[in-house]
């Protein structure tokens, strides 16, 4: 069993983010899902990103770091799109990280420093998603020993969130299965 800190995407802590967390919980994992937006959700990705820009990405990263202090250091960090930023930051910089799962996005490795030895990485994005950073995912796969990168056909962004129009149930199920396998291995 793994203990997971899951960060939501730019549209906020939607019902689909909670649903994703619940799928992990039903397999026995402990999943914490902080709300970095204080209960606010946004109808579109554009309005959610505008809110994140207004708050400031640095402030959201710091909030993610502060939230992590409420939990043990031995966590798997999972981020969905915008949530990849605090998840990847913590996986790369916080002692005790058990792994990282990056959904719908990836941040260049040099943003937060070197990838720590022995911290497993799994990335999921669609190949033609303009927000999905497939090239960055490939670069991380080359740089991080043993990284698992799954590039799915299509151009949807938040395809694992079952409360949004971009949801792709078949691909989302593949992601869940692969994430559960990853968590079983690292937990």
PDB file of C-alpha atoms in Angstrom:
ATOM      1  CA  UNK A   1       0.000   0.000   0.000  1.00  0.00           C
ATOM      2  CA  UNK A   2       1.289   3.466  -0.944  1.00  0.00           C
ATOM      3  CA  UNK A   3       0.545   6.829   0.583  1.00  0.00           C
ATOM      4  CA  UNK A   4      -0.188   9.373  -2.137  1.00  0.00           C
ATOM      5  CA  UNK A   5      -0.361  13.149  -2.271  1.00  0.00           C
ATOM      6  CA  UNK A   6      -2.457  14.014  -5.357  1.00  0.00           C
ATOM      7  CA  UNK A   7      -2.488  17.586  -6.710  1.00  0.00           C
ATOM      8  CA  UNK A   8      -5.435  18.707  -8.832  1.00  0.00           C
ATOM      9  CA  UNK A   9      -5.323  20.366 -12.260  1.00  0.00           C
ATOM     10  CA  UNK A  10      -6.002  23.995 -13.236  1.00  0.00           C
ATOM     11  CA  UNK A  11      -9.781  23.592 -13.125  1.00  0.00           C
ATOM     12  CA  UNK A  12      -9.556  22.797  -9.418  1.00  0.00           C
ATOM     13  CA  UNK A  13     -10.595  19.922  -7.212  1.00  0.00           C
ATOM     14  CA  UNK A  14     -13.322  18.667  -9.530  1.00  0.00           C
ATOM     15  CA  UNK A  15     -15.537  15.632  -9.024  1.00  0.00           C
ATOM     16  CA  UNK A  16     -13.312  13.855 -11.564  1.00  0.00           C
ATOM     17  CA  UNK A  17     -10.156  14.472  -9.518  1.00  0.00           C
ATOM     18  CA  UNK A  18     -11.960  13.066  -6.471  1.00  0.00           C
ATOM     19  CA  UNK A  19     -13.144  10.110  -8.545  1.00  0.00           C
ATOM     20  CA  UNK A  20      -9.564   9.385  -9.645  1.00  0.00           C
ATOM     21  CA  UNK A  21      -8.428   9.500  -6.007  1.00  0.00           C
ATOM     22  CA  UNK A  22     -11.252   7.166  -5.004  1.00  0.00           C
ATOM     23  CA  UNK A  23     -10.144   4.624  -7.616  1.00  0.00           C
ATOM     24  CA  UNK A  24      -6.716   4.538  -5.971  1.00  0.00           C
ATOM     25  CA  UNK A  25      -8.275   4.272  -2.510  1.00  0.00           C
ATOM     26  CA  UNK A  26     -10.407   1.273  -3.494  1.00  0.00           C
ATOM     27  CA  UNK A  27      -7.159  -0.577  -4.140  1.00  0.00           C
ATOM     28  CA  UNK A  28      -6.017   0.105  -0.582  1.00  0.00           C
ATOM     29  CA  UNK A  29      -3.858   3.180  -1.055  1.00  0.00           C
ATOM     30  CA  UNK A  30      -4.050   6.197   1.238  1.00  0.00           C
ATOM     31  CA  UNK A  31      -4.683   9.250  -0.929  1.00  0.00           C
ATOM     32  CA  UNK A  32      -4.586  12.873   0.215  1.00  0.00           C
ATOM     33  CA  UNK A  33      -6.043  15.472  -2.161  1.00  0.00           C
ATOM     34  CA  UNK A  34      -5.382  19.028  -1.012  1.00  0.00           C
ATOM     35  CA  UNK A  35      -7.456  21.809  -2.513  1.00  0.00           C
ATOM     36  CA  UNK A  36      -5.018  24.500  -3.622  1.00  0.00           C
ATOM     37  CA  UNK A  37      -7.917  26.669  -4.833  1.00  0.00           C
ATOM     38  CA  UNK A  38      -9.879  26.841  -1.563  1.00  0.00           C
ATOM     39  CA  UNK A  39     -13.006  25.218  -2.988  1.00  0.00           C
ATOM     40  CA  UNK A  40     -13.066  27.049  -6.301  1.00  0.00           C
ATOM     41  CA  UNK A  41     -13.456  25.136  -9.546  1.00  0.00           C
ATOM     42  CA  UNK A  42     -13.520  26.494 -13.087  1.00  0.00           C
ATOM     43  CA  UNK A  43     -15.706  25.604 -16.060  1.00  0.00           C
ATOM     44  CA  UNK A  44     -12.858  25.713 -18.577  1.00  0.00           C
ATOM     45  CA  UNK A  45      -9.146  25.090 -18.643  1.00  0.00           C
ATOM     46  CA  UNK A  46      -8.577  28.682 -19.789  1.00  0.00           C
ATOM     47  CA  UNK A  47     -10.373  30.170 -16.777  1.00  0.00           C
ATOM     48  CA  UNK A  48      -8.563  27.795 -14.430  1.00  0.00           C
ATOM     49  CA  UNK A  49      -5.198  28.763 -15.890  1.00  0.00           C
ATOM     50  CA  UNK A  50      -6.128  32.440 -15.645  1.00  0.00           C
ATOM     51  CA  UNK A  51      -6.861  31.896 -11.946  1.00  0.00           C
ATOM     52  CA  UNK A  52      -3.521  30.110 -11.462  1.00  0.00           C
ATOM     53  CA  UNK A  53      -1.732  32.982 -13.181  1.00  0.00           C
ATOM     54  CA  UNK A  54      -3.536  35.477 -10.946  1.00  0.00           C
ATOM     55  CA  UNK A  55      -2.568  33.566  -7.797  1.00  0.00           C
ATOM     56  CA  UNK A  56       0.921  32.990  -9.204  1.00  0.00           C
ATOM     57  CA  UNK A  57       2.614  29.723 -10.048  1.00  0.00           C
ATOM     58  CA  UNK A  58       5.271  30.350  -7.429  1.00  0.00           C
ATOM     59  CA  UNK A  59       2.587  30.792  -4.777  1.00  0.00           C
ATOM     60  CA  UNK A  60       0.919  27.533  -5.846  1.00  0.00           C
ATOM     61  CA  UNK A  61       4.256  25.714  -5.668  1.00  0.00           C
ATOM     62  CA  UNK A  62       4.855  27.096  -2.187  1.00  0.00           C
ATOM     63  CA  UNK A  63       1.352  26.114  -1.127  1.00  0.00           C
ATOM     64  CA  UNK A  64       2.007  22.576  -2.394  1.00  0.00           C
ATOM     65  CA  UNK A  65       5.253  22.464  -0.436  1.00  0.00           C
ATOM     66  CA  UNK A  66       3.492  23.670   2.721  1.00  0.00           C
ATOM     67  CA  UNK A  67       0.689  21.111   2.325  1.00  0.00           C
ATOM     68  CA  UNK A  68       3.260  18.333   2.033  1.00  0.00           C
ATOM     69  CA  UNK A  69       4.643  19.287   5.446  1.00  0.00           C
ATOM     70  CA  UNK A  70       1.392  18.008   6.980  1.00  0.00           C
ATOM     71  CA  UNK A  71       2.160  14.468   5.801  1.00  0.00           C
ATOM     72  CA  UNK A  72       4.950  11.932   6.179  1.00  0.00           C
ATOM     73  CA  UNK A  73       7.936  12.297   3.867  1.00  0.00           C
ATOM     74  CA  UNK A  74       7.454   8.797   2.422  1.00  0.00           C
ATOM     75  CA  UNK A  75       4.890   9.744  -0.213  1.00  0.00           C
ATOM     76  CA  UNK A  76       4.198   9.128  -3.862  1.00  0.00           C
ATOM     77  CA  UNK A  77       3.484  12.480  -5.495  1.00  0.00           C
ATOM     78  CA  UNK A  78       0.838  12.537  -8.213  1.00  0.00           C
ATOM     79  CA  UNK A  79      -0.018  15.628 -10.224  1.00  0.00           C
ATOM     80  CA  UNK A  80      -2.653  16.282 -12.839  1.00  0.00           C
ATOM     81  CA  UNK A  81      -1.623  18.944 -15.379  1.00  0.00           C
ATOM     82  CA  UNK A  82      -0.995  22.097 -13.301  1.00  0.00           C
ATOM     83  CA  UNK A  83      -0.698  19.790 -10.276  1.00  0.00           C
ATOM     84  CA  UNK A  84       2.376  18.246 -11.913  1.00  0.00           C
ATOM     85  CA  UNK A  85       4.321  21.325 -10.855  1.00  0.00           C
ATOM     86  CA  UNK A  86       4.094  20.777  -7.073  1.00  0.00           C
ATOM     87  CA  UNK A  87       4.171  16.984  -7.473  1.00  0.00           C
ATOM     88  CA  UNK A  88       7.361  17.046  -9.513  1.00  0.00           C
ATOM     89  CA  UNK A  89       8.934  19.720  -7.299  1.00  0.00           C
ATOM     90  CA  UNK A  90       8.344  17.600  -4.205  1.00  0.00           C
ATOM     91  CA  UNK A  91       9.490  14.362  -5.859  1.00  0.00           C
ATOM     92  CA  UNK A  92      12.726  16.060  -6.907  1.00  0.00           C
ATOM     93  CA  UNK A  93      13.449  18.015  -3.727  1.00  0.00           C
ATOM     94  CA  UNK A  94      11.762  16.459  -0.683  1.00  0.00           C
ATOM     95  CA  UNK A  95      13.672  13.697   1.081  1.00  0.00           C
ATOM     96  CA  UNK A  96      11.807  10.408   1.316  1.00  0.00           C
ATOM     97  CA  UNK A  97       9.867  10.586  -1.962  1.00  0.00           C
ATOM     98  CA  UNK A  98       8.686   7.112  -2.923  1.00  0.00           C
ATOM     99  CA  UNK A  99       7.830   7.994  -6.520  1.00  0.00           C
ATOM    100  CA  UNK A 100       6.075  10.401  -8.859  1.00  0.00           C
ATOM    101  CA  UNK A 101       3.229  10.038 -11.324  1.00  0.00           C
ATOM    102  CA  UNK A 102       2.768  12.922 -13.744  1.00  0.00           C
ATOM    103  CA  UNK A 103      -0.569  13.075 -15.551  1.00  0.00           C
ATOM    104  CA  UNK A 104      -1.218  15.297 -18.569  1.00  0.00           C
ATOM    105  CA  UNK A 105       2.012  17.282 -18.281  1.00  0.00           C
ATOM    106  CA  UNK A 106       5.681  17.263 -17.336  1.00  0.00           C
ATOM    107  CA  UNK A 107       8.137  19.943 -16.285  1.00  0.00           C
ATOM    108  CA  UNK A 108      11.675  20.114 -17.716  1.00  0.00           C
ATOM    109  CA  UNK A 109      14.119  18.381 -15.406  1.00  0.00           C
ATOM    110  CA  UNK A 110      16.287  21.447 -14.853  1.00  0.00           C
ATOM    111  CA  UNK A 111      13.380  23.433 -13.388  1.00  0.00           C
ATOM    112  CA  UNK A 112      13.763  21.791  -9.962  1.00  0.00           C
ATOM    113  CA  UNK A 113      17.251  20.284 -10.125  1.00  0.00           C
ATOM    114  CA  UNK A 114      18.410  16.724 -10.747  1.00  0.00           C
ATOM    115  CA  UNK A 115      16.111  13.747 -10.425  1.00  0.00           C
ATOM    116  CA  UNK A 116      16.922  11.905  -7.183  1.00  0.00           C
ATOM    117  CA  UNK A 117      18.410   8.436  -7.467  1.00  0.00           C
ATOM    118  CA  UNK A 118      16.001   5.629  -6.734  1.00  0.00           C
ATOM    119  CA  UNK A 119      12.793   7.675  -7.075  1.00  0.00           C
ATOM    120  CA  UNK A 120      10.626   5.968  -9.715  1.00  0.00           C
ATOM    121  CA  UNK A 121       8.788   8.077 -12.277  1.00  0.00           C
ATOM    122  CA  UNK A 122       5.727   7.403 -14.410  1.00  0.00           C
ATOM    123  CA  UNK A 123       4.295   9.882 -16.961  1.00  0.00           C
ATOM    124  CA  UNK A 124       0.992   9.776 -18.879  1.00  0.00           C
ATOM    125  CA  UNK A 125      -0.040  12.215 -21.609  1.00  0.00           C
ATOM    126  CA  UNK A 126      -1.565  12.243 -25.069  1.00  0.00           C
ATOM    127  CA  UNK A 127       0.850  12.547 -27.980  1.00  0.00           C
ATOM    128  CA  UNK A 128      -0.863  15.496 -29.663  1.00  0.00           C
ATOM    129  CA  UNK A 129      -2.069  17.378 -26.588  1.00  0.00           C
ATOM    130  CA  UNK A 130      -0.781  20.942 -26.930  1.00  0.00           C
ATOM    131  CA  UNK A 131      -0.653  21.230 -23.121  1.00  0.00           C
ATOM    132  CA  UNK A 132       0.664  17.721 -22.487  1.00  0.00           C
ATOM    133  CA  UNK A 133       4.388  18.321 -22.944  1.00  0.00           C
ATOM    134  CA  UNK A 134       5.041  15.029 -24.773  1.00  0.00           C
ATOM    135  CA  UNK A 135       8.526  16.207 -25.755  1.00  0.00           C
ATOM    136  CA  UNK A 136       9.354  17.028 -22.126  1.00  0.00           C
ATOM    137  CA  UNK A 137       8.045  13.581 -21.140  1.00  0.00           C
ATOM    138  CA  UNK A 138      10.387  11.979 -23.660  1.00  0.00           C
ATOM    139  CA  UNK A 139      13.317  14.038 -22.340  1.00  0.00           C
ATOM    140  CA  UNK A 140      12.539  12.926 -18.777  1.00  0.00           C
ATOM    141  CA  UNK A 141      12.372   9.319 -19.952  1.00  0.00           C
ATOM    142  CA  UNK A 142      15.865   9.676 -21.397  1.00  0.00           C
ATOM    143  CA  UNK A 143      17.234  11.414 -18.290  1.00  0.00           C
ATOM    144  CA  UNK A 144      15.610   9.435 -15.468  1.00  0.00           C
ATOM    145  CA  UNK A 145      16.794   5.856 -15.155  1.00  0.00           C
ATOM    146  CA  UNK A 146      13.837   3.460 -15.396  1.00  0.00           C
ATOM    147  CA  UNK A 147      11.208   6.141 -16.059  1.00  0.00           C
ATOM    148  CA  UNK A 148       7.971   4.853 -17.555  1.00  0.00           C
ATOM    149  CA  UNK A 149       6.417   7.156 -20.144  1.00  0.00           C
ATOM    150  CA  UNK A 150       3.055   6.397 -21.717  1.00  0.00           C
ATOM    151  CA  UNK A 151       2.062   8.514 -24.705  1.00  0.00           C
ATOM    152  CA  UNK A 152      -1.498   7.838 -25.796  1.00  0.00           C
ATOM    153  CA  UNK A 153      -2.957   8.630 -29.206  1.00  0.00           C
ATOM    154  CA  UNK A 154      -5.084  11.749 -29.259  1.00  0.00           C
ATOM    155  CA  UNK A 155      -5.093  15.396 -28.315  1.00  0.00           C
ATOM    156  CA  UNK A 156      -7.279  15.579 -25.205  1.00  0.00           C
ATOM    157  CA  UNK A 157      -5.765  17.175 -22.148  1.00  0.00           C
ATOM    158  CA  UNK A 158      -7.587  16.209 -18.931  1.00  0.00           C
ATOM    159  CA  UNK A 159      -8.632  12.805 -20.238  1.00  0.00           C
ATOM    160  CA  UNK A 160      -8.540  11.094 -16.814  1.00  0.00           C
ATOM    161  CA  UNK A 161     -11.063  13.489 -15.239  1.00  0.00           C
ATOM    162  CA  UNK A 162     -14.463  11.824 -15.646  1.00  0.00           C
ATOM    163  CA  UNK A 163     -16.311  15.068 -14.868  1.00  0.00           C
ATOM    164  CA  UNK A 164     -14.913  16.992 -17.856  1.00  0.00           C
ATOM    165  CA  UNK A 165     -15.580  16.896 -21.621  1.00  0.00           C
ATOM    166  CA  UNK A 166     -12.002  15.754 -22.387  1.00  0.00           C
ATOM    167  CA  UNK A 167     -12.559  12.496 -20.484  1.00  0.00           C
ATOM    168  CA  UNK A 168     -11.584   9.427 -22.489  1.00  0.00           C
ATOM    169  CA  UNK A 169     -12.880   6.412 -20.538  1.00  0.00           C
ATOM    170  CA  UNK A 170     -10.813   3.785 -22.348  1.00  0.00           C
ATOM    171  CA  UNK A 171      -7.532   5.656 -22.036  1.00  0.00           C
ATOM    172  CA  UNK A 172      -8.334   6.749 -18.480  1.00  0.00           C
ATOM    173  CA  UNK A 173      -8.838   3.113 -17.502  1.00  0.00           C
ATOM    174  CA  UNK A 174      -5.437   2.212 -18.980  1.00  0.00           C
ATOM    175  CA  UNK A 175      -3.894   5.018 -16.928  1.00  0.00           C
ATOM    176  CA  UNK A 176      -5.585   3.816 -13.722  1.00  0.00           C
ATOM    177  CA  UNK A 177      -4.352   0.255 -14.282  1.00  0.00           C
ATOM    178  CA  UNK A 178      -0.784   1.435 -14.908  1.00  0.00           C
ATOM    179  CA  UNK A 179      -0.810   3.809 -11.935  1.00  0.00           C
ATOM    180  CA  UNK A 180      -2.140   1.040  -9.662  1.00  0.00           C
ATOM    181  CA  UNK A 181       0.642  -1.282 -10.857  1.00  0.00           C
ATOM    182  CA  UNK A 182       3.178   1.476 -10.165  1.00  0.00           C
ATOM    183  CA  UNK A 183       1.779   2.131  -6.668  1.00  0.00           C
ATOM    184  CA  UNK A 184       1.766  -1.579  -5.835  1.00  0.00           C
ATOM    185  CA  UNK A 185       5.421  -1.755  -6.835  1.00  0.00           C
ATOM    186  CA  UNK A 186       6.578   1.286  -4.853  1.00  0.00           C
ATOM    187  CA  UNK A 187       4.183   1.081  -1.881  1.00  0.00           C
TER     188      UNK A 187
END
